[in-house]
Amino acid sequence: MASSTLICDTEPWKELRAHVEDINKTHLRDLMNDTSRCQSMMMEFDGILLDYSRQRATTGTLNKLFSLAEAARVKEKINRMFNGERINSTENRSVLHVALRAPRDAVINSDGKNVVPEVWQVLDKIRDFSERVRSGAWVGATGKALKDVVAIGIGGSFLGPLFVHTALQTEAEAIECARGRQLRFLANVDPIDIARNITGLNPETTLVVVVSKTFTTAETMLNARTLREWISSALGPQAVAKHMVAVSTNLKLVEQFGIDPNNAFAFWDWVGGRYSVCSAVGVLPLSLQYGFPIVEKFLKGASSVDQHFYSAPFEKNVPVLLGLLSVWNVSFLGYSARAILPYSQALEKFAPHIQQVSMESNGKGVSIDGVPLPYETGEIDFGEPGTNGQHSFYQLIHQGRVIPCDFIGVVKSQQPVYLKDEVVSNHDELMSNFFAQPDALAYGKTPEQLQKENVAEHLVSHKTFSGNRPSLSILLPSLNAYNIGQIISASCEHCVKTNMPPLAIPNLKLPATFFPFVQLLAIYEHRVAVQGFVWGINSFDQWGVELGKSLASQVRKQLHASRKKGESVEGFNFSTKTLITTYLEASADVPSDPSTLLPKI
Ligand SMILES: O=P(O)(O)OC[C@H]1O[C@](O)(CO)[C@@H](O)[C@@H]1O
């Protein structure tokens, strides 16, 4: 175990600790009165507007955070990541998800070898395969075209692709491209999830994509064997070759499973599971559903953020700013949670995806050198689309615990609705909430205000809102393919009309169109990395998920022995033994050795 300096022992950390006292003397209400401060805390990137003026921070706080980033050598760590160094030291791997979305002619090395050509080889193979399936050139065992896809995978092999699919589902161009096709995701090993996923599907017209980096994940492999049975019992075992393909880094196990290696789509150990949506993990199922050209736009969107993250100065670097502010909230202000609140139903799967990206990456107890940390890392991420969350957990956020909130809004709805007798369009109604909530949290409501409103004395304390609750707002231009030039010039016109100096727009060469929700995804990926870089941890391993897996395997053996050989439950503590015994006794009427049983739905 090495003993390198922990970030909490550095001067910038100590200065920030002392600075908390200054911040505690100021209410957000007062900070918000300082227009030039607010203006300096708004920035634009690719038509995405970021407003972090409702953070409990001053420009002085930001400067101290930049010094902290310097002490943590964040820039050097970003460079090491982009240079393909093995920064995931506990697994001896480089961390190169940025190579998955790099342009064809880019050069990104891992172990002295440019990995971009390999990436594009797989992308070209996906383009070709998905076009053949979509055009009906590739047919199933009975000669029928495959119009439905079930993607089996869990964790990083599921959440990112599900997020992108959900975001695209109601987008005009994507709707057209997906007409007549279905994409479903089977993740949970719960047989109910299998039943729900195969309901209404015909094996003759279904393609199953098994997605697993390791090809050993228990849940995924049992689900894969179950759908293999579903196909072969309906169409014969030879049908598997036409109806099942795989995405994995472990091509040997793919072949052993019975999937033709020609129908396997590779990725590499330098892609972490939770960072794999831009590999074949996401690109294959999404290309089958929407066509490769749509997915290519999505890769370009992520790539634009990678360039920005790599090259923009920290003061104008969106993931860096967001990451540093999160460190400020967690490590100095003591806020242990973060709410992710998209005001768009299309982004409903964003919080679950970021939950894995953030909590699996930064929920660590030791430094990258194995030194136990005297400070907490990571935060508890959760979220729901507004306004659903408002009618659920916002009460706690307004008057209970302080939880920094990320409000994410969209300028143009994918599905505009306007009823002629209504005051505003449906999207404006939604966005009224998006604009109102951050101020409600920041300003609150004082007893004096309530008294002026003649609120009954006994209710004043109940109706008081302390305010001073931090949030940030991210406004995306749309969730559609859009023209960046138009968006940028529109915002500049606004600056002229309102007499505001134009916001800084990074000088990047950008493709004409792509999807801003993908940029959001890449921004959060890099934000999480910045937090981990500052805390001095390894954000790219996940040893914490292992213990539960090995204990589950002991239980699995016991269930088998008890059901098949009547063995009593041994080797567990009193509580677990009692629970397992009760479960076995109460389910004894379920046949212990039935012939294959598939859902009857
Ligand atoms: O793609 P695989 O190897 O099946 O793993 C699935 C998931 O399991 C984990 O290893 C742990 O839950 C995740 O990091 C990963 O995304």
Coordinates of C-alpha atoms and ligand atoms in Angstrom, one line a residue:
M1 CA 0.0 0.0 0.0
A2 CA 1.6 3.3 -1.1
S3 CA 1.0 6.4 1.0
S4 CA 0.7 9.2 -1.4
T5 CA -0.6 12.5 -0.1
L6 CA -4.3 12.6 0.3
I7 CA -6.1 15.6 -1.2
C8 CA -7.5 16.5 2.2
D9 CA -3.9 17.2 3.4
T10 CA -3.3 19.9 0.8
E11 CA -3.5 23.7 1.3
P12 CA -6.4 24.2 -1.2
W13 CA -8.5 21.7 0.6
K14 CA -7.8 23.4 3.9
E15 CA -8.6 26.8 2.4
L16 CA -11.9 25.5 1.1
R17 CA -12.8 24.1 4.5
A18 CA -12.1 27.5 6.1
H19 CA -14.1 29.2 3.2
V20 CA -17.3 27.3 4.2
E21 CA -17.6 29.7 7.1
D22 CA -17.7 32.7 4.7
I23 CA -20.3 30.9 2.6
N24 CA -22.4 30.1 5.6
K25 CA -22.7 33.8 6.3
T26 CA -24.4 34.4 2.9
H27 CA -27.8 33.4 1.8
L28 CA -28.4 32.4 -1.9
R29 CA -31.0 35.2 -2.0
D30 CA -28.1 37.7 -1.6
L31 CA -25.8 35.9 -3.9
M32 CA -28.5 36.0 -6.6
N33 CA -28.7 39.8 -6.3
D34 CA -25.2 40.1 -7.7
T35 CA -25.9 40.2 -11.4
S36 CA -22.3 40.1 -12.5
R37 CA -21.7 37.1 -10.3
C38 CA -24.7 35.4 -11.9
Q39 CA -23.6 36.3 -15.4
S40 CA -20.1 34.8 -14.7
M41 CA -21.8 31.6 -13.6
M42 CA -23.6 31.1 -16.9
M43 CA -22.0 29.6 -19.9
E44 CA -23.0 28.1 -23.2
F45 CA -21.6 25.1 -25.0
D46 CA -23.0 23.9 -28.3
G47 CA -26.3 25.6 -27.7
I48 CA -26.5 24.1 -24.2
L49 CA -26.9 26.7 -21.5
L50 CA -25.4 26.0 -18.1
D51 CA -26.5 28.2 -15.2
Y52 CA -24.7 27.4 -11.9
S53 CA -25.5 30.7 -10.3
R54 CA -27.7 29.0 -7.7
Q55 CA -24.8 27.1 -6.2
R56 CA -23.7 28.2 -2.8
A57 CA -20.5 29.6 -4.2
T58 CA -18.9 32.8 -5.2
T59 CA -16.3 33.5 -7.8
G60 CA -13.8 33.2 -4.9
T61 CA -15.1 29.7 -4.2
L62 CA -14.6 28.8 -7.9
N63 CA -11.0 30.0 -7.8
K64 CA -10.3 27.9 -4.7
L65 CA -11.8 24.9 -6.5
F66 CA -9.5 25.5 -9.4
S67 CA -6.6 25.5 -7.0
L68 CA -7.9 22.2 -5.6
A69 CA -8.0 20.8 -9.1
E70 CA -4.4 21.8 -9.6
A71 CA -3.4 20.2 -6.3
A72 CA -5.2 17.0 -7.4
R73 CA -3.4 17.2 -10.8
V74 CA -6.7 16.9 -12.6
K75 CA -5.4 18.2 -15.9
E76 CA -2.6 15.6 -15.8
K77 CA -5.1 12.9 -15.0
I78 CA -7.3 13.9 -17.9
N79 CA -4.3 13.8 -20.3
R80 CA -3.3 10.4 -18.9
M81 CA -6.8 9.1 -19.6
F82 CA -6.8 10.4 -23.2
N83 CA -3.3 9.1 -23.7
G84 CA -4.4 5.6 -23.0
E85 CA -2.3 5.2 -19.8
R86 CA -3.5 2.4 -17.5
I87 CA -5.2 4.7 -15.0
N88 CA -7.5 1.9 -13.9
S89 CA -4.6 0.6 -11.9
T90 CA -6.4 -2.1 -9.9
E91 CA -7.5 -3.8 -13.1
N92 CA -4.4 -2.7 -15.0
R93 CA -6.5 -1.2 -17.8
S94 CA -6.6 2.1 -19.7
V95 CA -9.8 4.0 -19.8
L96 CA -10.6 4.9 -23.3
H97 CA -14.3 5.2 -23.9
V98 CA -13.5 8.5 -25.7
A99 CA -12.0 6.3 -28.5
L100 CA -15.4 4.8 -29.1
R101 CA -16.7 8.0 -30.5
A102 CA -13.6 9.4 -32.0
P103 CA -13.7 10.4 -35.7
R104 CA -12.4 7.7 -38.1
D105 CA -9.1 9.5 -38.7
A106 CA -8.3 10.2 -35.0
V107 CA -5.3 8.6 -33.4
I108 CA -5.8 7.4 -29.8
N109 CA -3.2 5.0 -28.5
S110 CA -3.4 2.2 -26.0
D111 CA -0.1 0.4 -25.4
G112 CA 1.4 2.2 -28.3
K113 CA -1.3 1.0 -30.7
N114 CA -3.9 3.3 -32.3
V115 CA -7.2 1.7 -31.3
V116 CA -9.5 3.9 -33.5
P117 CA -9.2 1.7 -36.6
E118 CA -10.4 -1.3 -34.6
V119 CA -13.3 0.7 -33.2
W120 CA -14.3 1.7 -36.8
Q121 CA -14.0 -1.9 -38.0
V122 CA -16.6 -2.9 -35.5
L123 CA -18.8 0.1 -36.3
D124 CA -18.6 -0.8 -40.0
K125 CA -19.6 -4.4 -39.2
I126 CA -22.6 -3.1 -37.1
R127 CA -23.6 -0.8 -40.0
D128 CA -23.5 -3.7 -42.4
F129 CA -25.3 -6.2 -40.1
S130 CA -28.0 -3.7 -39.0
E131 CA -28.7 -2.7 -42.6
R132 CA -29.0 -6.4 -43.6
V133 CA -31.4 -7.1 -40.7
R134 CA -33.4 -3.9 -41.3
S135 CA -33.7 -4.4 -45.1
G136 CA -34.8 -8.0 -44.7
A137 CA -31.6 -9.4 -46.4
W138 CA -30.9 -11.2 -43.1
V139 CA -33.9 -13.4 -42.3
G140 CA -34.8 -15.8 -39.5
A141 CA -34.8 -19.6 -39.6
T142 CA -38.3 -19.6 -41.3
G143 CA -37.4 -17.0 -43.8
K144 CA -39.2 -14.1 -42.1
A145 CA -37.6 -10.7 -41.6
L146 CA -36.5 -9.9 -38.0
K147 CA -38.4 -6.8 -36.9
D148 CA -38.1 -7.2 -33.1
V149 CA -35.0 -7.1 -31.0
V150 CA -34.5 -8.2 -27.4
A151 CA -31.2 -6.9 -25.9
I152 CA -30.2 -9.0 -22.9
G153 CA -27.7 -7.3 -20.5
I154 CA -27.5 -5.7 -17.1
G155 CA -25.8 -2.7 -15.5
G156 CA -23.6 -0.9 -18.0
S157 CA -24.7 -3.4 -20.6
F158 CA -28.2 -2.1 -20.3
L159 CA -28.7 1.3 -18.6
G160 CA -27.0 3.5 -21.2
P161 CA -28.6 1.9 -24.2
L162 CA -32.0 2.0 -22.5
F163 CA -31.5 5.7 -21.8
V164 CA -30.7 6.5 -25.4
H165 CA -33.5 4.4 -26.7
T166 CA -36.0 6.1 -24.4
A167 CA -34.7 9.5 -25.5
L168 CA -35.1 8.6 -29.1
Q169 CA -38.5 6.9 -29.0
T170 CA -40.5 10.1 -29.5
E171 CA -38.1 11.9 -31.8
A172 CA -39.5 12.6 -35.2
E173 CA -36.7 11.3 -37.4
A174 CA -36.1 8.3 -35.1
I175 CA -39.8 7.4 -35.1
E176 CA -39.7 7.2 -38.9
C177 CA -36.6 5.1 -38.9
A178 CA -38.0 2.7 -36.3
R179 CA -41.4 2.2 -37.9
G180 CA -42.6 -1.4 -37.6
R181 CA -39.8 -2.4 -35.3
Q182 CA -39.5 -2.9 -31.5
L183 CA -36.5 -2.8 -29.2
R184 CA -36.9 -4.3 -25.7
F185 CA -34.4 -4.7 -22.9
L186 CA -34.2 -7.8 -20.6
A187 CA -32.0 -7.1 -17.6
N188 CA -33.4 -8.6 -14.4
V189 CA -32.9 -12.3 -13.8
D190 CA -36.4 -12.3 -12.4
P191 CA -38.5 -14.6 -14.7
I192 CA -41.2 -11.9 -14.6
D193 CA -38.9 -9.7 -16.6
I194 CA -38.5 -12.5 -19.2
A195 CA -42.3 -12.9 -19.3
R196 CA -42.8 -9.2 -19.9
N197 CA -40.2 -9.0 -22.5
I198 CA -41.4 -11.9 -24.7
T199 CA -45.0 -11.1 -24.4
G200 CA -46.4 -10.5 -27.9
L201 CA -43.2 -11.4 -29.6
N202 CA -42.9 -14.2 -32.1
P203 CA -39.5 -16.1 -32.1
E204 CA -39.7 -16.3 -35.9
T205 CA -39.4 -12.5 -36.2
T206 CA -37.2 -11.8 -33.1
L207 CA -33.5 -11.3 -32.9
V208 CA -31.8 -11.6 -29.5
V209 CA -28.7 -9.6 -28.7
V210 CA -26.7 -10.9 -25.7
V211 CA -24.7 -8.0 -24.3
S212 CA -22.1 -8.8 -21.7
K213 CA -18.6 -7.5 -21.4
T214 CA -17.4 -10.6 -19.5
F215 CA -20.0 -13.0 -20.8
T216 CA -20.0 -14.5 -17.3
T217 CA -22.6 -12.3 -15.6
A218 CA -24.9 -14.8 -13.9
E219 CA -28.1 -12.8 -14.6
T220 CA -27.4 -12.2 -18.2
M221 CA -26.2 -15.7 -19.0
L222 CA -29.3 -17.3 -17.4
N223 CA -31.5 -14.9 -19.3
A224 CA -29.6 -15.7 -22.5
R225 CA -30.0 -19.5 -21.9
T226 CA -33.7 -18.9 -21.3
L227 CA -34.2 -17.1 -24.6
R228 CA -32.1 -19.6 -26.4
E229 CA -34.5 -22.2 -25.1
W230 CA -37.5 -20.0 -26.1
I231 CA -36.1 -19.9 -29.7
S232 CA -35.0 -23.5 -30.1
S233 CA -38.1 -24.9 -28.5
A234 CA -40.2 -23.0 -31.1
L235 CA -37.9 -23.2 -34.2
G236 CA -35.4 -26.0 -33.5
P237 CA -31.8 -25.6 -32.2
Q238 CA -30.4 -24.7 -35.6
A239 CA -32.4 -21.5 -35.4
V240 CA -30.1 -20.0 -32.7
A241 CA -27.5 -19.1 -35.3
K242 CA -30.0 -16.8 -37.1
H243 CA -31.8 -15.4 -34.1
M244 CA -29.0 -14.8 -31.6
V245 CA -26.0 -12.5 -31.8
A246 CA -23.6 -11.2 -29.1
V247 CA -21.7 -8.1 -27.9
S248 CA -18.7 -8.9 -25.7
T249 CA -15.0 -8.6 -25.0
N250 CA -14.9 -12.4 -24.4
L251 CA -15.4 -13.8 -27.9
K252 CA -14.2 -17.3 -26.7
L253 CA -17.2 -17.6 -24.3
V254 CA -19.5 -16.3 -27.0
E255 CA -18.5 -19.1 -29.2
Q256 CA -18.8 -21.7 -26.4
F257 CA -22.4 -20.4 -25.8
G258 CA -23.2 -21.4 -29.4
I259 CA -23.3 -18.0 -31.1
D260 CA -21.4 -17.9 -34.4
P261 CA -18.3 -15.8 -33.8
N262 CA -19.1 -14.0 -37.1
N263 CA -22.1 -12.7 -35.4
A264 CA -20.2 -11.4 -32.4
F265 CA -19.4 -7.7 -32.0
A266 CA -16.3 -7.0 -30.1
F267 CA -15.3 -4.3 -27.7
W268 CA -12.3 -4.0 -25.4
D269 CA -11.2 -4.2 -21.8
W270 CA -10.3 -0.5 -21.9
V271 CA -14.1 0.2 -22.0
G272 CA -15.6 0.2 -18.6
G273 CA -19.1 -1.4 -18.5
R274 CA -20.8 1.8 -17.3
Y275 CA -19.0 3.8 -20.0
S276 CA -19.8 1.3 -22.8
V277 CA -22.9 2.8 -24.4
C278 CA -20.9 4.1 -27.3
S279 CA -19.4 0.7 -28.0
A280 CA -21.3 -2.1 -29.7
V281 CA -23.1 -2.4 -26.4
G282 CA -25.3 0.5 -27.4
V283 CA -24.5 0.9 -31.0
L284 CA -25.7 -2.5 -32.1
P285 CA -29.2 -2.6 -30.5
L286 CA -29.8 1.1 -31.3
S287 CA -28.7 0.7 -35.0
L288 CA -31.0 -2.3 -35.4
Q289 CA -33.9 -0.2 -34.1
Y290 CA -33.1 3.2 -35.7
G291 CA -30.5 2.6 -38.3
F292 CA -26.8 3.3 -38.1
P293 CA -26.9 6.9 -39.5
I294 CA -28.9 8.0 -36.4
V295 CA -26.5 6.3 -34.1
E296 CA -23.6 7.9 -35.9
K297 CA -25.0 11.3 -35.0
F298 CA -25.1 10.2 -31.4
L299 CA -21.4 9.3 -31.5
K300 CA -20.5 12.7 -32.9
G301 CA -22.4 14.4 -30.1
A302 CA -20.4 12.6 -27.5
S303 CA -17.2 13.2 -29.4
S304 CA -17.8 17.0 -29.3
V305 CA -18.0 16.9 -25.5
D306 CA -14.8 14.8 -25.4
Q307 CA -12.9 17.5 -27.4
H308 CA -14.3 20.2 -25.2
F309 CA -13.4 18.3 -22.0
Y310 CA -9.9 17.7 -23.2
S311 CA -9.1 21.2 -24.5
A312 CA -11.3 23.8 -22.8
P313 CA -9.7 25.8 -20.0
F314 CA -11.1 24.8 -16.6
E315 CA -13.0 28.1 -16.2
K316 CA -15.0 27.2 -19.4
N317 CA -15.0 23.5 -19.2
V318 CA -18.5 22.2 -18.4
P319 CA -17.6 18.7 -17.0
V320 CA -14.8 20.2 -14.9
L321 CA -17.0 23.0 -13.5
L322 CA -19.8 20.5 -12.7
G323 CA -17.4 18.0 -11.2
L324 CA -15.7 20.6 -9.0
L325 CA -19.1 22.0 -7.8
S326 CA -20.1 18.5 -6.9
V327 CA -17.0 18.0 -4.8
W328 CA -17.7 21.4 -3.1
N329 CA -21.2 20.2 -2.3
V330 CA -20.2 16.8 -1.0
S331 CA -16.9 17.3 0.7
F332 CA -17.2 20.9 2.0
L333 CA -20.9 21.7 2.4
G334 CA -21.7 18.2 3.5
Y335 CA -24.5 17.4 1.1
S336 CA -24.4 13.7 0.5
A337 CA -27.0 13.4 -2.2
R338 CA -27.8 14.8 -5.7
A339 CA -31.1 14.9 -7.5
I340 CA -31.2 14.6 -11.2
L341 CA -34.4 16.2 -12.5
P342 CA -35.0 16.3 -16.2
Y343 CA -38.1 18.2 -17.3
S344 CA -38.6 15.9 -20.2
Q345 CA -40.2 12.5 -20.2
A346 CA -37.8 11.5 -23.0
L347 CA -35.0 11.7 -20.4
E348 CA -36.8 9.5 -17.9
K349 CA -34.0 6.9 -17.9
F350 CA -31.2 9.5 -17.4
A351 CA -31.1 9.3 -13.6
P352 CA -31.0 5.5 -13.5
H353 CA -28.1 5.6 -16.0
I354 CA -26.2 8.3 -14.1
Q355 CA -26.8 6.4 -10.9
Q356 CA -24.6 3.6 -12.1
V357 CA -22.0 5.9 -13.8
S358 CA -21.7 8.0 -10.7
M359 CA -22.2 5.6 -7.8
E360 CA -20.3 2.6 -9.2
S361 CA -17.5 4.9 -10.1
N362 CA -17.1 7.1 -7.1
G363 CA -18.6 5.1 -4.2
K364 CA -15.2 4.1 -2.9
G365 CA -13.6 3.9 0.6
V366 CA -9.9 4.0 -0.3
S367 CA -7.6 6.1 -2.4
I368 CA -6.2 4.9 -5.7
D369 CA -3.2 3.8 -3.7
G370 CA -5.3 1.8 -1.3
V371 CA -5.2 4.3 1.6
P372 CA -8.4 4.5 3.7
L373 CA -10.0 7.8 3.1
P374 CA -10.9 10.2 6.0
Y375 CA -13.6 11.8 3.8
E376 CA -16.6 10.5 1.9
T377 CA -16.5 10.1 -1.9
G378 CA -19.4 9.9 -4.3
E379 CA -22.9 11.0 -3.8
I380 CA -26.3 9.4 -3.6
D381 CA -27.8 10.0 -7.0
F382 CA -31.5 9.7 -7.7
G383 CA -34.1 11.4 -9.8
E384 CA -37.3 11.4 -11.7
P385 CA -38.6 13.5 -14.5
G386 CA -40.3 16.8 -13.4
T387 CA -43.1 17.3 -12.7
N388 CA -43.6 13.8 -11.4
G389 CA -40.9 14.3 -8.8
Q390 CA -42.6 17.5 -7.6
H391 CA -45.6 15.4 -6.6
S392 CA -43.4 12.9 -4.9
F393 CA -40.1 13.7 -3.1
Y394 CA -39.8 17.5 -3.6
Q395 CA -41.3 18.1 -0.2
L396 CA -38.2 16.8 1.4
I397 CA -36.0 18.8 -0.9
H398 CA -37.9 22.1 -0.1
Q399 CA -38.3 21.8 3.6
G400 CA -36.4 18.7 4.7
R401 CA -32.8 17.8 3.9
V402 CA -30.7 19.9 1.5
I403 CA -30.1 18.1 -1.7
P404 CA -28.4 19.9 -4.6
C405 CA -30.5 19.5 -7.7
D406 CA -29.7 19.3 -11.4
F407 CA -32.6 20.8 -13.3
I408 CA -32.5 19.8 -16.9
G409 CA -34.9 21.5 -19.3
V410 CA -35.4 21.4 -23.1
V411 CA -36.3 24.5 -25.2
K412 CA -38.2 22.6 -27.9
S413 CA -40.4 19.6 -27.2
Q414 CA -40.1 16.5 -29.3
Q415 CA -43.9 16.4 -29.3
P416 CA -45.4 19.9 -29.1
V417 CA -49.0 20.1 -28.0
Y418 CA -51.1 23.3 -27.8
L419 CA -54.8 23.5 -27.1
K420 CA -56.3 26.7 -28.5
D421 CA -58.2 27.6 -25.3
E422 CA -55.3 27.1 -23.0
V423 CA -53.1 29.9 -21.5
V424 CA -49.9 28.2 -22.6
S425 CA -48.8 25.2 -24.6
N426 CA -48.3 21.9 -22.8
H427 CA -44.5 22.3 -23.0
D428 CA -44.6 25.8 -21.6
E429 CA -46.7 24.5 -18.7
L430 CA -44.0 21.9 -18.0
M431 CA -41.2 24.5 -18.4
S432 CA -43.0 26.9 -16.0
N433 CA -42.1 24.4 -13.3
F434 CA -38.6 24.0 -14.6
F435 CA -38.0 27.8 -14.2
A436 CA -39.9 28.1 -10.9
Q437 CA -38.4 25.3 -8.8
P438 CA -34.7 26.5 -8.7
D439 CA -35.8 29.9 -7.4
A440 CA -38.2 28.4 -4.9
L441 CA -35.3 26.4 -3.5
A442 CA -32.8 29.3 -3.6
Y443 CA -35.0 32.0 -2.2
G444 CA -37.5 30.1 0.0
K445 CA -40.1 32.1 1.9
T446 CA -39.7 34.0 5.1
P447 CA -42.1 34.3 8.1
E448 CA -42.2 38.0 7.3
Q449 CA -43.5 37.3 3.8
L450 CA -46.1 34.9 5.2
Q451 CA -47.2 37.4 7.8
K452 CA -47.7 40.0 5.1
E453 CA -49.9 37.5 3.3
N454 CA -52.0 37.1 6.5
V455 CA -51.1 33.5 7.0
A456 CA -52.5 32.2 10.3
E457 CA -49.9 32.4 13.0
H458 CA -50.0 28.7 13.8
L459 CA -49.2 27.9 10.2
V460 CA -46.3 30.3 9.7
S461 CA -43.6 27.9 10.7
H462 CA -45.1 25.1 8.5
K463 CA -45.3 27.4 5.5
T464 CA -41.8 28.8 5.9
F465 CA -39.2 27.8 3.4
S466 CA -35.6 28.3 4.5
G467 CA -34.3 28.6 0.9
N468 CA -30.5 28.7 0.4
R469 CA -30.8 25.3 -1.3
P470 CA -28.4 24.9 -4.2
S471 CA -29.2 23.8 -7.7
L472 CA -27.9 24.2 -11.2
S473 CA -29.9 24.4 -14.4
I474 CA -29.0 23.0 -17.8
L475 CA -31.1 24.1 -20.8
L476 CA -30.8 21.9 -23.9
P477 CA -31.9 23.4 -27.2
S478 CA -33.9 20.3 -28.2
L479 CA -33.7 16.6 -28.1
N480 CA -33.9 16.4 -31.8
A481 CA -31.2 16.6 -34.4
Y482 CA -30.7 20.3 -34.8
N483 CA -28.7 22.8 -36.6
I484 CA -26.0 24.2 -34.3
G485 CA -25.4 27.3 -36.4
Q486 CA -29.1 28.3 -36.0
I487 CA -29.0 27.8 -32.2
I488 CA -25.9 29.7 -31.7
S489 CA -27.0 32.7 -33.8
A490 CA -30.4 32.7 -32.1
S491 CA -28.7 33.0 -28.7
C492 CA -26.5 35.8 -30.0
E493 CA -29.6 37.7 -31.2
H494 CA -31.0 37.4 -27.7
C495 CA -27.8 38.9 -26.4
V496 CA -28.2 41.9 -28.7
K497 CA -31.8 42.4 -27.7
T498 CA -31.2 42.2 -24.0
N499 CA -28.0 44.2 -24.1
M500 CA -26.0 41.3 -22.5
P501 CA -22.5 40.5 -23.6
P502 CA -22.5 37.2 -25.6
L503 CA -21.8 34.1 -23.7
A504 CA -18.5 32.3 -24.3
I505 CA -18.8 29.8 -27.1
P506 CA -15.8 27.4 -27.4
N507 CA -14.1 27.5 -30.7
L508 CA -14.7 23.9 -31.8
K509 CA -15.2 22.3 -35.2
L510 CA -18.5 20.7 -34.9
P511 CA -20.7 18.5 -37.1
A512 CA -23.9 20.1 -38.3
T513 CA -26.3 17.9 -36.4
F514 CA -26.6 15.6 -33.5
F515 CA -28.5 14.9 -30.3
P516 CA -27.9 17.2 -27.3
F517 CA -29.0 14.4 -24.9
V518 CA -26.0 12.5 -25.9
Q519 CA -23.8 15.4 -25.0
L520 CA -25.5 15.5 -21.6
L521 CA -24.5 11.8 -21.2
A522 CA -20.9 12.5 -22.0
I523 CA -20.8 15.6 -19.8
Y524 CA -21.9 13.6 -16.8
E525 CA -19.4 10.8 -17.6
H526 CA -16.6 13.3 -17.5
R527 CA -18.0 15.1 -14.5
V528 CA -17.9 11.9 -12.5
A529 CA -14.3 11.3 -13.6
V530 CA -13.3 14.8 -12.5
Q531 CA -14.8 14.2 -9.1
G532 CA -12.9 10.9 -8.8
F533 CA -9.7 12.6 -9.9
V534 CA -10.0 15.2 -7.2
W535 CA -10.9 12.7 -4.5
G536 CA -7.8 10.7 -5.6
I537 CA -9.8 7.4 -6.1
N538 CA -10.0 4.9 -8.9
S539 CA -13.3 5.8 -10.6
F540 CA -13.0 2.9 -13.1
D541 CA -13.1 -0.2 -11.0
Q542 CA -16.0 -1.7 -9.0
W543 CA -14.8 -4.2 -6.5
G544 CA -17.8 -3.4 -4.3
V545 CA -20.1 -5.5 -6.4
E546 CA -18.1 -8.7 -5.9
L547 CA -18.9 -9.8 -2.3
G548 CA -22.7 -10.0 -2.9
K549 CA -22.1 -12.0 -6.1
S550 CA -20.0 -14.6 -4.3
L551 CA -22.4 -14.9 -1.4
A552 CA -25.3 -15.4 -3.9
S553 CA -23.3 -18.3 -5.4
Q554 CA -23.1 -20.0 -2.0
V555 CA -26.9 -19.6 -1.7
R556 CA -27.5 -20.9 -5.2
K557 CA -25.5 -24.1 -4.3
Q558 CA -27.6 -24.5 -1.2
L559 CA -30.9 -24.1 -3.0
H560 CA -29.8 -26.7 -5.5
A561 CA -28.7 -29.2 -2.8
S562 CA -31.9 -28.7 -0.7
R563 CA -34.3 -28.9 -3.6
K564 CA -32.6 -31.8 -5.5
K565 CA -31.2 -33.8 -2.6
G566 CA -33.3 -32.7 0.4
E567 CA -30.2 -31.4 2.2
S568 CA -30.7 -29.1 5.2
V569 CA -29.6 -25.5 5.1
E570 CA -26.1 -25.3 6.6
G571 CA -23.2 -22.8 6.7
F572 CA -25.3 -19.6 7.2
N573 CA -26.0 -17.5 10.2
F574 CA -29.2 -18.0 12.2
S575 CA -31.2 -15.3 10.3
T576 CA -30.2 -16.3 6.8
K577 CA -30.7 -20.0 7.6
T578 CA -34.2 -19.2 8.9
L579 CA -35.1 -17.1 5.8
I580 CA -33.8 -19.7 3.3
T581 CA -35.5 -22.6 5.2
T582 CA -38.8 -20.7 5.3
Y583 CA -38.5 -19.9 1.6
L584 CA -37.7 -23.6 0.7
E585 CA -40.6 -24.9 2.8
A586 CA -43.1 -22.5 1.5
S587 CA -42.2 -23.1 -2.1
A588 CA -42.0 -26.9 -1.8
D589 CA -45.0 -27.4 -4.0
V590 CA -43.2 -25.8 -6.9
P591 CA -41.9 -28.9 -8.8
S592 CA -38.2 -29.2 -8.1
D593 CA -37.3 -30.9 -11.3
P594 CA -39.8 -29.9 -14.0
S595 CA -39.1 -30.3 -17.6
T596 CA -38.2 -26.9 -19.1
L597 CA -40.7 -24.3 -18.0
L598 CA -41.1 -21.0 -19.9
P599 CA -43.4 -18.1 -19.0
K600 CA -47.0 -18.7 -19.9
I601 CA -47.9 -15.1 -20.6
Ligands
LIG1 O1 -21.3 -6.6 -19.2 P1 -21.2 -7.6 -18.0 O2 -19.8 -8.2 -18.0 O3 -22.3 -8.6 -18.1 O4 -21.4 -6.8 -16.7 C1 -22.5 -6.1 -16.3 C2 -22.3 -5.1 -15.2 O5 -21.9 -5.8 -14.1 C3 -21.0 -5.0 -13.3 O6 -19.7 -5.5 -13.5 C4 -21.2 -5.0 -11.9 O7 -22.5 -4.9 -11.5 C5 -21.1 -3.7 -14.0 O8 -20.0 -2.9 -13.8 C6 -21.3 -4.1 -15.4 O9 -21.8 -3.0 -16.1

